[in-house]
CSV table of C-alpha atoms and ligand atoms in Angstrom, one decimal:
chain,number,residue,atom,x,y,z
A,1,MET,CA,-10.5,-40.6,-15.2
A,2,SER,CA,-11.2,-41.5,-18.8
A,3,SER,CA,-8.7,-43.5,-20.7
A,4,GLU,CA,-6.1,-41.8,-22.9
A,5,SER,CA,-7.6,-43.2,-26.1
A,6,SER,CA,-11.1,-41.9,-25.3
A,7,LEU,CA,-9.7,-38.5,-24.4
A,8,ARG,CA,-7.9,-38.4,-27.7
A,9,ALA,CA,-11.1,-39.2,-29.5
A,10,ASP,CA,-13.0,-36.5,-27.4
A,11,ILE,CA,-10.4,-33.8,-28.4
A,12,VAL,CA,-11.0,-34.8,-32.0
A,13,GLU,CA,-14.7,-34.5,-31.6
A,14,VAL,CA,-14.6,-31.1,-29.8
A,15,GLY,CA,-12.3,-29.8,-32.5
A,16,ARG,CA,-14.7,-30.9,-35.1
A,17,ARG,CA,-17.6,-29.2,-33.4
A,18,MET,CA,-15.7,-26.0,-32.9
A,19,TYR,CA,-14.7,-25.8,-36.6
A,20,ALA,CA,-18.2,-26.8,-37.8
A,21,ARG,CA,-19.7,-24.1,-35.7
A,22,GLY,CA,-17.3,-21.5,-37.0
A,23,TYR,CA,-15.6,-20.9,-33.6
A,24,THR,CA,-12.3,-21.4,-35.3
A,25,ALA,CA,-11.0,-20.7,-38.9
A,26,SER,CA,-8.0,-22.3,-40.5
A,27,ASN,CA,-5.6,-23.5,-37.7
A,28,ASP,CA,-7.0,-21.4,-34.9
A,29,GLY,CA,-7.9,-22.6,-31.4
A,30,ASN,CA,-6.5,-25.2,-29.1
A,31,ILE,CA,-7.7,-27.8,-26.7
A,32,SER,CA,-6.0,-29.6,-23.7
A,33,VAL,CA,-7.1,-32.1,-21.1
A,34,ARG,CA,-5.4,-33.5,-18.0
A,35,LEU,CA,-4.1,-37.1,-18.4
A,36,GLY,CA,-3.1,-37.5,-14.8
A,37,ALA,CA,-1.6,-35.5,-12.0
A,38,ASP,CA,1.4,-34.2,-14.0
A,39,ARG,CA,0.6,-34.8,-17.7
A,40,LEU,CA,-1.5,-33.0,-20.3
A,41,LEU,CA,-2.9,-34.2,-23.7
A,42,MET,CA,-3.0,-31.3,-26.1
A,43,THR,CA,-3.7,-30.3,-29.7
A,44,PRO,CA,-0.6,-29.8,-31.8
A,45,LYS,CA,0.3,-26.5,-33.4
A,46,SER,CA,-0.6,-25.7,-37.0
A,47,VAL,CA,-3.5,-28.1,-37.6
A,48,CYS,CA,-7.1,-27.3,-38.5
A,49,LYS,CA,-9.2,-28.3,-35.5
A,50,GLY,CA,-11.9,-29.7,-37.9
A,51,PHE,CA,-9.7,-32.4,-39.4
A,52,MET,CA,-7.6,-33.8,-36.5
A,53,THR,CA,-7.0,-37.5,-35.8
A,54,PRO,CA,-6.3,-39.0,-32.4
A,55,ASP,CA,-2.7,-39.8,-33.2
A,56,MET,CA,-1.9,-36.1,-33.7
A,57,MET,CA,-2.1,-35.1,-30.1
A,58,CYS,CA,1.0,-34.3,-27.9
A,59,ILE,CA,1.6,-35.3,-24.3
A,60,THR,CA,3.4,-32.7,-22.2
A,61,ASP,CA,4.2,-32.3,-18.5
A,62,LEU,CA,3.0,-29.3,-16.5
A,63,ASP,CA,6.1,-27.3,-17.4
A,64,GLY,CA,5.4,-27.7,-21.1
A,65,ARG,CA,8.1,-30.3,-21.9
A,66,LYS,CA,7.0,-32.6,-24.7
A,67,LEU,CA,6.9,-36.2,-23.5
A,68,GLN,CA,5.2,-37.9,-26.5
A,69,GLY,CA,4.0,-37.0,-30.0
A,70,ASP,CA,5.3,-36.5,-33.5
A,71,ARG,CA,4.2,-32.9,-33.6
A,72,ASP,CA,4.9,-29.8,-31.4
A,73,PRO,CA,2.3,-28.8,-28.9
A,74,SER,CA,-0.1,-25.8,-29.4
A,75,SER,CA,1.5,-22.4,-29.8
A,76,GLU,CA,-0.8,-21.3,-26.9
A,77,MET,CA,0.6,-24.0,-24.6
A,78,LEU,CA,1.8,-21.4,-22.1
A,79,MET,CA,-1.7,-20.1,-21.6
A,80,HIS,CA,-3.0,-23.7,-21.0
A,81,LEU,CA,-0.2,-24.4,-18.5
A,82,GLU,CA,-1.0,-21.2,-16.6
A,83,VAL,CA,-4.7,-22.2,-16.3
A,84,TYR,CA,-3.8,-25.6,-14.9
A,85,ARG,CA,-1.3,-24.1,-12.5
A,86,HIS,CA,-3.9,-21.8,-11.0
A,87,ARG,CA,-6.9,-24.1,-11.2
A,88,PRO,CA,-6.2,-27.6,-9.8
A,89,ASP,CA,-9.9,-28.3,-10.3
A,90,ALA,CA,-9.7,-27.7,-14.0
A,91,GLN,CA,-9.5,-30.9,-16.1
A,92,ALA,CA,-9.7,-29.3,-19.5
A,93,VAL,CA,-9.1,-26.0,-21.3
A,94,VAL,CA,-10.6,-24.8,-24.6
A,95,HIS,CA,-9.6,-21.8,-26.6
A,96,ALA,CA,-11.4,-20.5,-29.7
A,97,HIS,CA,-12.3,-17.4,-31.6
A,98,PRO,CA,-16.1,-17.6,-31.8
A,99,PRO,CA,-17.1,-14.5,-33.9
A,100,THR,CA,-19.8,-12.8,-31.9
A,101,ALA,CA,-18.1,-13.2,-28.5
A,102,THR,CA,-14.8,-12.1,-30.2
A,103,GLY,CA,-16.7,-9.1,-31.5
A,104,PHE,CA,-17.5,-8.1,-27.9
A,105,ALA,CA,-13.8,-8.7,-27.0
A,106,VAL,CA,-12.8,-6.4,-29.9
A,107,ALA,CA,-15.3,-3.8,-28.9
A,108,GLY,CA,-14.0,-4.0,-25.3
A,109,ILE,CA,-17.5,-4.8,-24.0
A,110,PRO,CA,-17.5,-7.6,-21.3
A,111,LEU,CA,-20.5,-10.0,-21.1
A,112,ASP,CA,-21.1,-9.0,-17.5
A,113,ARG,CA,-24.8,-8.3,-17.4
A,114,ALA,CA,-27.3,-10.5,-15.5
A,115,VAL,CA,-29.6,-11.4,-18.4
A,116,LEU,CA,-29.9,-15.2,-18.7
A,117,ALA,CA,-30.2,-17.7,-15.8
A,118,GLU,CA,-28.2,-20.4,-17.6
A,119,VAL,CA,-25.3,-18.1,-18.1
A,120,LEU,CA,-25.3,-17.0,-14.5
A,121,THR,CA,-25.4,-20.5,-13.1
A,122,THR,CA,-22.6,-21.9,-15.3
A,123,LEU,CA,-20.3,-18.9,-15.9
A,124,GLY,CA,-21.5,-15.8,-14.1
A,125,SER,CA,-19.8,-12.7,-15.3
A,126,ILE,CA,-17.6,-13.0,-18.3
A,127,PRO,CA,-14.7,-10.5,-18.1
A,128,ILE,CA,-12.2,-9.5,-20.8
A,129,ALA,CA,-8.5,-10.3,-20.2
A,130,GLU,CA,-6.2,-7.5,-21.3
A,131,TYR,CA,-4.8,-7.6,-24.8
A,132,ALA,CA,-1.6,-9.6,-25.2
A,133,THR,CA,0.3,-10.8,-28.2
A,134,PRO,CA,-0.9,-14.4,-29.0
A,135,SER,CA,1.5,-17.2,-28.3
A,136,THR,CA,3.8,-15.1,-26.1
A,137,LYS,CA,4.1,-15.2,-22.3
A,138,GLU,CA,2.1,-12.0,-22.2
A,139,LEU,CA,-1.1,-14.0,-22.8
A,140,PRO,CA,-0.8,-16.3,-19.7
A,141,GLU,CA,-0.1,-13.1,-17.7
A,142,ALA,CA,-3.3,-11.5,-19.0
A,143,VAL,CA,-5.3,-14.6,-18.3
A,144,ARG,CA,-3.9,-15.0,-14.7
A,145,LYS,CA,-5.9,-12.0,-13.4
A,146,TYR,CA,-9.3,-13.6,-13.9
A,147,ILE,CA,-8.8,-17.4,-14.1
A,148,LYS,CA,-8.9,-18.1,-10.4
A,149,ALA,CA,-12.5,-16.8,-10.2
A,150,HIS,CA,-13.9,-17.3,-13.7
A,151,ASP,CA,-14.5,-20.4,-15.8
A,152,GLY,CA,-14.8,-18.4,-19.0
A,153,MET,CA,-13.4,-15.1,-20.2
A,154,LEU,CA,-13.0,-13.1,-23.4
A,155,LEU,CA,-9.4,-12.3,-24.6
A,156,ALA,CA,-9.2,-8.7,-25.9
A,157,ASN,CA,-9.0,-8.5,-29.7
A,158,HIS,CA,-8.4,-12.3,-29.8
A,159,GLY,CA,-11.1,-14.8,-28.7
A,160,ALA,CA,-12.4,-16.7,-25.7
A,161,LEU,CA,-11.1,-19.2,-23.1
A,162,THR,CA,-13.0,-21.7,-21.0
A,163,VAL,CA,-12.2,-24.4,-18.4
A,164,GLY,CA,-14.2,-27.3,-17.1
A,165,SER,CA,-14.2,-30.3,-14.9
A,166,ASP,CA,-14.1,-32.4,-18.1
A,167,LEU,CA,-13.5,-31.7,-21.7
A,168,PHE,CA,-17.1,-31.5,-22.9
A,169,GLY,CA,-17.9,-29.2,-19.9
A,170,ALA,CA,-15.2,-26.8,-21.0
A,171,TYR,CA,-16.5,-26.9,-24.6
A,172,TYR,CA,-20.1,-26.4,-23.6
A,173,LYS,CA,-19.0,-23.2,-21.8
A,174,MET,CA,-17.5,-22.0,-25.0
A,175,GLU,CA,-20.9,-22.7,-26.7
A,176,THR,CA,-22.7,-20.8,-23.9
A,177,ILE,CA,-20.4,-17.8,-24.3
A,178,GLU,CA,-21.0,-17.5,-28.0
A,179,HIS,CA,-24.8,-18.1,-27.6
A,180,PHE,CA,-25.0,-15.4,-24.9
A,181,ALA,CA,-23.0,-13.0,-27.1
A,182,LYS,CA,-25.4,-13.5,-29.9
A,183,ILE,CA,-28.5,-12.9,-27.7
A,184,SER,CA,-26.9,-9.9,-26.1
A,185,LEU,CA,-26.1,-8.4,-29.5
A,186,VAL,CA,-29.7,-8.9,-30.7
A,187,ALA,CA,-31.1,-7.4,-27.5
A,188,ARG,CA,-28.9,-4.4,-27.9
A,189,MET,CA,-29.7,-4.0,-31.5
A,190,LEU,CA,-33.4,-4.0,-30.5
A,191,GLY,CA,-32.5,-1.2,-28.1
A,192,ARG,CA,-33.6,-2.7,-24.8
A,193,GLU,CA,-32.4,-5.1,-22.2
A,194,ASN,CA,-34.2,-6.2,-19.1
A,195,LEU,CA,-31.8,-7.4,-16.4
A,196,LEU,CA,-32.3,-10.0,-13.7
A,197,SER,CA,-32.5,-8.3,-10.4
A,198,ARG,CA,-29.8,-8.8,-7.8
A,199,GLU,CA,-32.3,-10.8,-5.6
A,200,GLU,CA,-33.0,-13.1,-8.5
A,201,VAL,CA,-29.3,-13.5,-9.2
A,202,MET,CA,-28.7,-14.5,-5.5
A,203,ARG,CA,-31.6,-17.0,-5.8
A,204,LEU,CA,-30.0,-18.6,-8.9
A,205,GLN,CA,-26.6,-18.7,-7.0
A,206,GLU,CA,-28.3,-20.7,-4.3
A,207,LEU,CA,-29.7,-23.1,-6.8
A,208,ARG,CA,-26.3,-23.8,-8.4
A,209,GLY,CA,-25.7,-26.7,-6.0
A,210,SER,CA,-28.9,-28.4,-7.2
A,211,TYR,CA,-27.7,-28.0,-10.8
A,212,GLY,CA,-24.5,-29.8,-9.8
A,213,ILE,CA,-22.3,-26.7,-10.5
A,214,LYS,CA,-19.4,-26.1,-8.1
A,215,ALA,CA,-17.2,-23.6,-10.0
A,216,PRO,CA,-15.8,-20.8,-7.8
A,217,ALA,CA,-17.8,-17.7,-7.3
A,218,PRO,CA,-18.8,-16.7,-10.8
A,219,ILE,CA,-21.0,-13.7,-9.8
A,220,CYS,CA,-18.6,-12.6,-7.1
A,221,ALA,CA,-21.3,-10.9,-5.1
A,222,THR,CA,-19.3,-10.5,-2.0
A,223,THR,CA,-15.8,-9.9,-3.3
A,224,GLU,CA,-16.2,-6.5,-5.1
A,225,GLU,CA,-12.8,-5.5,-3.8
A,226,ASP,CA,-11.2,-8.6,-5.4
A,227,PRO,CA,-9.5,-7.6,-8.7
A,228,SER,CA,-9.5,-11.2,-9.8
A,229,CYS,CA,-13.3,-11.2,-10.0
A,230,GLN,CA,-15.6,-9.2,-12.2
A,231,VAL,CA,-18.9,-8.6,-10.5
A,232,VAL,CA,-22.0,-9.3,-12.5
A,233,GLN,CA,-24.3,-6.3,-13.3
A,234,ALA,CA,-27.6,-6.9,-11.5
A,235,PRO,CA,-29.6,-4.0,-10.2
A,236,ALA,CA,-31.7,-4.0,-7.0
A,237,GLY,CA,-35.2,-5.2,-8.0
A,238,ALA,CA,-37.4,-4.0,-5.1
A,239,GLY,CA,-39.3,-7.3,-5.3
A,240,ALA,CA,-39.3,-7.5,-9.2
A,241,ARG,CA,-37.3,-10.2,-10.8
A,242,LEU,CA,-36.7,-8.3,-14.0
A,243,VAL,CA,-35.5,-4.7,-14.1
A,244,PRO,CA,-35.5,-2.6,-17.2
A,245,ASP,CA,-32.0,-1.4,-18.2
A,246,SER,CA,-31.8,2.1,-16.7
A,247,SER,CA,-29.0,3.3,-19.0
A,248,PRO,CA,-30.6,5.9,-21.3
A,249,SER,CA,-31.5,4.8,-24.8
A,250,LEU,CA,-29.9,6.4,-27.8
A,251,ALA,CA,-33.1,8.4,-28.5
A,252,GLN,CA,-33.0,9.8,-25.0
A,253,ARG,CA,-29.4,10.7,-25.2
A,254,LEU,CA,-30.0,12.3,-28.6
A,255,GLN,CA,-32.8,14.4,-27.1
A,256,ALA,CA,-30.6,15.4,-24.1
A,257,SER,CA,-27.5,16.2,-26.2
A,258,SER,CA,-29.7,18.6,-28.3
A,259,GLY,CA,-31.2,20.3,-25.3
A,260,GLY,CA,-34.8,19.0,-25.6
A,261,THR,CA,-36.3,18.8,-29.0
A,262,PRO,CA,-33.5,18.9,-31.5
A,263,ALA,CA,-33.5,22.2,-33.5
A,264,ASN,CA,-32.8,20.3,-36.7
A,265,ALA,CA,-35.5,17.7,-36.2
A,266,SER,CA,-38.4,17.3,-38.5
A,267,PRO,CA,-41.0,15.5,-36.3
A,268,GLU,CA,-43.6,15.2,-39.2
A,269,ALA,CA,-41.1,13.3,-41.3
A,270,GLY,CA,-39.7,11.4,-38.3
A,271,GLU,CA,-36.3,12.6,-39.4
A,272,ILE,CA,-33.4,14.1,-37.5
A,273,ARG,CA,-30.4,15.6,-39.2
A,274,LEU,CA,-27.0,15.6,-37.5
A,275,THR,CA,-23.7,17.0,-38.4
A,276,TYR,CA,-20.8,14.6,-38.6
A,277,ALA,CA,-19.4,15.9,-35.3
A,278,GLU,CA,-22.7,15.5,-33.6
A,279,LEU,CA,-23.1,11.9,-34.9
A,280,SER,CA,-19.5,11.0,-33.8
A,281,ALA,CA,-20.2,12.4,-30.3
A,282,LEU,CA,-23.4,10.4,-30.0
A,283,ILE,CA,-21.7,7.2,-31.1
A,284,GLU,CA,-18.9,7.7,-28.7
A,285,ASP,CA,-21.4,8.3,-25.9
A,286,ALA,CA,-23.4,5.2,-26.9
A,287,VAL,CA,-20.3,3.0,-26.8
A,288,ARG,CA,-19.3,4.4,-23.4
A,289,ASN,CA,-22.7,3.6,-22.1
A,290,LEU,CA,-22.6,0.0,-23.4
A,291,ARG,CA,-19.5,-0.7,-21.2
B,301,ZN,ZN1,-6.3,-17.7,-30.4
């Protein structure tokens, strides 16, 4: 295990990177790491993560009692304690509000599609924990549902949470979630996503050992009845590694909802006119299909 002084310096560095990348604003976010079997080193409450110094950190026990430090521990300490309680393998916990991933959390859209190999091998499906008031004991209760099976999750209308076998591992998972959210957003704006087939996902799962990744069942292929695990969306490929997303495009849904060629379409001008009610219905339909 790393020395306390190097872990303090690592927390400062991770906080600096999170703030520099815009994953946190103002005093948002919090970071913790195990110091031993029964002690945690944690960021204090009410400090900007971009400007911390090693002496600011608090040491607590696993029940949240402060053992050392001039400042009080993070206001989200209860969420961190809950993670360590359920994940003896977790050495570090990172919480931030990266904007694109948090946008998915606000929209209620989990990052659960099999799209990128790197995401599947490190995180698998990324679920959304139910909304809970920040800093209350509701938040650990919401996180509890998924933390046993997932190393990363979105927090509804709040942000994201990651765990790792060391501090930088947890932080890199936060980077991966935000990067994946950006790529997913671009693909959906472009109107098309090809998904990795289920066969390809299983192949990647088998390769995880050779990547040195041992996190518990991130794609949850055999535990569909387990409510603590969100299954990754990967269609059967019939030999193909990539499968076009079969959910209908907005244009197809527009056509269908208008009963074939829309009566109020003007094909020459490439223009379709909709009433406000028709447009609202289409948007609702599109959002439902994204989920
Ligand atoms: Zn937060």
